[in-house]
Structure formats: C-alpha cells, structure tokens
Short mmCIF file of C-alpha atoms in Angstrom, two decimals:
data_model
loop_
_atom_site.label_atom_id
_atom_site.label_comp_id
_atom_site.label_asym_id
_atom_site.label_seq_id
_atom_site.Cartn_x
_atom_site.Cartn_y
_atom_site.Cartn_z
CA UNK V 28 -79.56 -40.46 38.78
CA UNK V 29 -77.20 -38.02 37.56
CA UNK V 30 -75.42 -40.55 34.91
CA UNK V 31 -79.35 -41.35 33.45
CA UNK V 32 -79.62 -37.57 32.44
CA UNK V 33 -76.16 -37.57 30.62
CA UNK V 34 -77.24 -40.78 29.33
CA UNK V 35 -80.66 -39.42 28.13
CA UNK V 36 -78.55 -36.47 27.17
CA UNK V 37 -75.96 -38.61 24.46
CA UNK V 38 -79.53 -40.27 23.42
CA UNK V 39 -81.17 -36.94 22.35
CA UNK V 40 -77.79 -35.73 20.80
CA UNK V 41 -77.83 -39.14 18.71
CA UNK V 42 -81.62 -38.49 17.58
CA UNK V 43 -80.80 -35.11 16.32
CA UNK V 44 -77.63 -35.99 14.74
CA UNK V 45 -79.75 -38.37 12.72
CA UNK V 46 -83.04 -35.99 12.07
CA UNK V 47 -80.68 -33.62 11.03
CA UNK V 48 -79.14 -35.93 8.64
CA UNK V 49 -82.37 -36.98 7.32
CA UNK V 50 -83.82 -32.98 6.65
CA UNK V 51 -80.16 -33.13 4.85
CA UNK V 52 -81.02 -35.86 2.30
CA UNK V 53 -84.09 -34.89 2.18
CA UNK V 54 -83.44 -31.18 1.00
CA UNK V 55 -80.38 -32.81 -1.55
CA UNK V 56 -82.94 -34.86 -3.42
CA UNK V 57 -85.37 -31.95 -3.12
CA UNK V 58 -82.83 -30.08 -4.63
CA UNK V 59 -81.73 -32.55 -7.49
CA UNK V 60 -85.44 -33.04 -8.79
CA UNK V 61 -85.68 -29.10 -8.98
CA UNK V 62 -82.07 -29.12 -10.78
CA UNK V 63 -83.36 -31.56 -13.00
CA UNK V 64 -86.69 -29.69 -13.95
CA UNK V 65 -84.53 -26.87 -14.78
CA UNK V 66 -82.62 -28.64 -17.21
CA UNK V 67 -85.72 -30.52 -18.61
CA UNK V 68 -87.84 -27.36 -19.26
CA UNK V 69 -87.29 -26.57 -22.41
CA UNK V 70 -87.94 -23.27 -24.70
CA UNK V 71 -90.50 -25.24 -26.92
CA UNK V 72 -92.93 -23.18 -24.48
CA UNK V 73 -94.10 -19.75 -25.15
CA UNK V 74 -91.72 -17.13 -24.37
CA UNK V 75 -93.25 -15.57 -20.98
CA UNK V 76 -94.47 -18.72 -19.47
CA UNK V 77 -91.08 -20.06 -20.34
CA UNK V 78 -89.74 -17.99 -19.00
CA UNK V 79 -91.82 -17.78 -15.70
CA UNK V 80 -91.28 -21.56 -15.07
CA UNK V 81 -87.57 -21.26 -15.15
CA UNK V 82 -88.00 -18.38 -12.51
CA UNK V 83 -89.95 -20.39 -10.49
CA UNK V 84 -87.67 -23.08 -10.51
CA UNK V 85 -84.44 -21.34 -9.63
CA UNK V 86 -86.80 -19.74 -6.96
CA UNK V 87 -87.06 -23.24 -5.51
CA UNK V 88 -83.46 -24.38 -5.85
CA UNK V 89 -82.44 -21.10 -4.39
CA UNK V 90 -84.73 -21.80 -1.08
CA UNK V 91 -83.28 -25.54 -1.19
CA UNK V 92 -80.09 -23.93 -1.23
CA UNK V 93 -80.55 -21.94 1.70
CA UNK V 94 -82.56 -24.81 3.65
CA UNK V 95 -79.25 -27.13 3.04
CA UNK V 96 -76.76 -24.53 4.08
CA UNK V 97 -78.62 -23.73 7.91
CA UNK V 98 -79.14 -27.93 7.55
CA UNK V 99 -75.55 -27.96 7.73
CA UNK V 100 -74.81 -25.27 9.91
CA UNK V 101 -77.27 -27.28 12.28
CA UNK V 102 -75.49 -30.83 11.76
CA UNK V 103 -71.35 -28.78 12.28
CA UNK V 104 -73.50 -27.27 15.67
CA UNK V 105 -74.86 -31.02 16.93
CA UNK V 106 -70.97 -32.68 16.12
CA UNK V 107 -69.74 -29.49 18.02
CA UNK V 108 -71.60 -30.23 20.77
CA UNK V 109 -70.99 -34.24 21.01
CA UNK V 110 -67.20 -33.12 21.35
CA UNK V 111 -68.36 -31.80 24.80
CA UNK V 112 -71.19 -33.77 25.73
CA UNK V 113 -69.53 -35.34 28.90
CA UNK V 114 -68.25 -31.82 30.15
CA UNK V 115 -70.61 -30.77 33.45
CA UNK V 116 -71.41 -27.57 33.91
CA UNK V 117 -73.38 -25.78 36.66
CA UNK V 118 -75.17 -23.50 33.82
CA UNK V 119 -77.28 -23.36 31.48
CA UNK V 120 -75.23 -23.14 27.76
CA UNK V 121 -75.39 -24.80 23.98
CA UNK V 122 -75.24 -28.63 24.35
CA UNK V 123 -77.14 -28.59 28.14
CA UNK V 124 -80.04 -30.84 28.69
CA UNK V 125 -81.84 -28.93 31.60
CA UNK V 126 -84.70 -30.43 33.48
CA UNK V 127 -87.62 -28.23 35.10
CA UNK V 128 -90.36 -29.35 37.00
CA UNK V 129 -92.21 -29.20 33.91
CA UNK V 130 -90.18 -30.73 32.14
CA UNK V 131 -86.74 -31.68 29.58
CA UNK V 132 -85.13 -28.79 27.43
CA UNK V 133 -81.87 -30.04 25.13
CA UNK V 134 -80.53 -26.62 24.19
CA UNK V 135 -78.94 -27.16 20.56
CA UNK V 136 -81.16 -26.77 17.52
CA UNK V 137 -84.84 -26.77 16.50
CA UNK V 138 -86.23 -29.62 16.26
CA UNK V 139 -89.32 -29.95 18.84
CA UNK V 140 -90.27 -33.03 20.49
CA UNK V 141 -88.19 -35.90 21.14
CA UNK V 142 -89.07 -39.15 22.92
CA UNK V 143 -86.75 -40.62 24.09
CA UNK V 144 -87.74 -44.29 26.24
CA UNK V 145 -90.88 -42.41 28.23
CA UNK V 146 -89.50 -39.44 28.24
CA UNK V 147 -90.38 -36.45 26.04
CA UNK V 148 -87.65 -33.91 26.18
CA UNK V 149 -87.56 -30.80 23.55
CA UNK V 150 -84.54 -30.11 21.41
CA UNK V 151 -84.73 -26.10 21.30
CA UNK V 152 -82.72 -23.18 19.69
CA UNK V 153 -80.25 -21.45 21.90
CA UNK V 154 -82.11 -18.24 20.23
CA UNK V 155 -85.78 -19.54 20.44
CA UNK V 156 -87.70 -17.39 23.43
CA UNK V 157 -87.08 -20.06 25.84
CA UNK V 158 -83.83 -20.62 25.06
CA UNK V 159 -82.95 -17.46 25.33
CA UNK V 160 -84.76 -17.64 28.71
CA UNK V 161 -82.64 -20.62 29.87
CA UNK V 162 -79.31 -19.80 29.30
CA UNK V 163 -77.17 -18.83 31.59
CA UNK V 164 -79.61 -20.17 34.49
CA UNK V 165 -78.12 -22.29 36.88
CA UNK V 166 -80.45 -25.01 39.42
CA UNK V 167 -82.74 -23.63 41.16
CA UNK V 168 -83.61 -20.68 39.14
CA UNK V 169 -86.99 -19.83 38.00
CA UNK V 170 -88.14 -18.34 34.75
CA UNK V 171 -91.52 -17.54 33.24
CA UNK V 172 -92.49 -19.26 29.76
CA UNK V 173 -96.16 -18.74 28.79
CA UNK V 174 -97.35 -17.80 31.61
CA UNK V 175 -95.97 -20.77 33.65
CA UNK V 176 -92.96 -20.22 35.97
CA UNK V 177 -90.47 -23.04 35.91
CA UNK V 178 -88.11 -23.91 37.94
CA UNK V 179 -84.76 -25.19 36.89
CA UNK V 180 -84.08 -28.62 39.04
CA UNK V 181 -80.94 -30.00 36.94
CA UNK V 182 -78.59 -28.54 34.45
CA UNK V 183 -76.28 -31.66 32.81
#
C-alpha cells in the first residue's frame, strides 16, 4: 500500500502544480486589464476624481503585483518539492503527504481540498496551525487540531 500513497502523493503534487499555474494566469490577466485601465483613464475627468481613479488603479495593480510574486514563490516551492518527491522520510517535512486517522495532509502550499480518485486529501502551508503542528512528527504521534487528537498513521 505504501507505493499508492507516493502515488496519490505525485497526483496531489501534479494538481497543485496546475492550480497554481492557473491562480498565475489568472492574476497576469488580472493584472493586464488593470494596466490597461491605467493607460485608458484619461485626464478629460475632473482633477480629484482623476486623480482618485488612477490611485485606485495602481492600488489594484500593486495588490496583483504582490498576489503574482507569492503565486510564484508558491509554483518555485511545488517544482522544489517534485525534485524530491520519491525521497522517504520517517518525518514529517515540506513535500510529505501524511495520513491520520482522520485523514490526508500534503504539506506544501495553501490550497485546501483536493480530491484526488475518492480521496480528499488537503494541500496545507508548512506555516498554517496544523502544519506547524505536523512537522517534525513522525508515525505514531498524536497531535491536537480543533479539539480532535489525531494520530499520525503514515508519513510518505
């Protein structure tokens, strides 16, 4: 059974590889259509409101900005981690899918419920609460996540 987990493992690695490539394009054309209202708004408006809008507008390409910068950071972390995806280990670090009796954690980045064939397993944050809960844990630890103790039974 162990080969289905790494299996299940290079399946929730591809998902997120691809989700993160999609909140990518997704933030670039975001981006582009509030580049090209900057350059559109023109100073035929009244001076403050003119002047408003543009403010507003750099205020959104700014946040784009930052949104495609931890995108990327996130995507650089996910090809990271497929470099090592075959590598065992008997704890809990970045790139670990670890099962509990409750259920499947993939420790890379945030993005929440995956399903993957009948399975769901949740791709957290190595910094997220549980996360930070899980690493380092080995099989058979326990740890308590709203109010429900766990119990580690596989670490791949």
């Amino acid at each position: 059974m162990t080969n289905s987990y790494f299996d299940i493992k290079k399946m929730v690695l591809e998902v997120s590889i691809a989700r993160t490539n999609d909140r990518i394009a997704m933030i670039e054309s975001a981006l582009e259509t509030a580049r090209d209202s900057s350059n559109d708004d023109t100073k035929s408006s009244a001076g403050d409101k003119y002047e408003t809008s543009r403010e507003m507008i750099q205020q959104d390409i700014n946040r784009y900005q930052g949104q495609l910068l931890e995108a990327n950071k996130d995507l650089l972390q996910l090809t990271n981690i497929a470099t090592t995806i075959a590598d065992a280990t008997d704890f809990v670090k970045l790139g670990s899918l670890v099962k509990t009796n409750l259920g499947l954690y993939f420790i890379a980045t945030s993005i929440g419920a995956l399903k993957i064939d009948d399975m769901n397993v949740f791709a957290i944050s190595p910094v997220s609460p549980i996360g930070q809960l899980l690493l380092s844990k080995k099989t058979g630890d326990s740890f308590l996540f709203n109010k429900l103790n766990q119990t580690i039974t596989g670490v791949y």
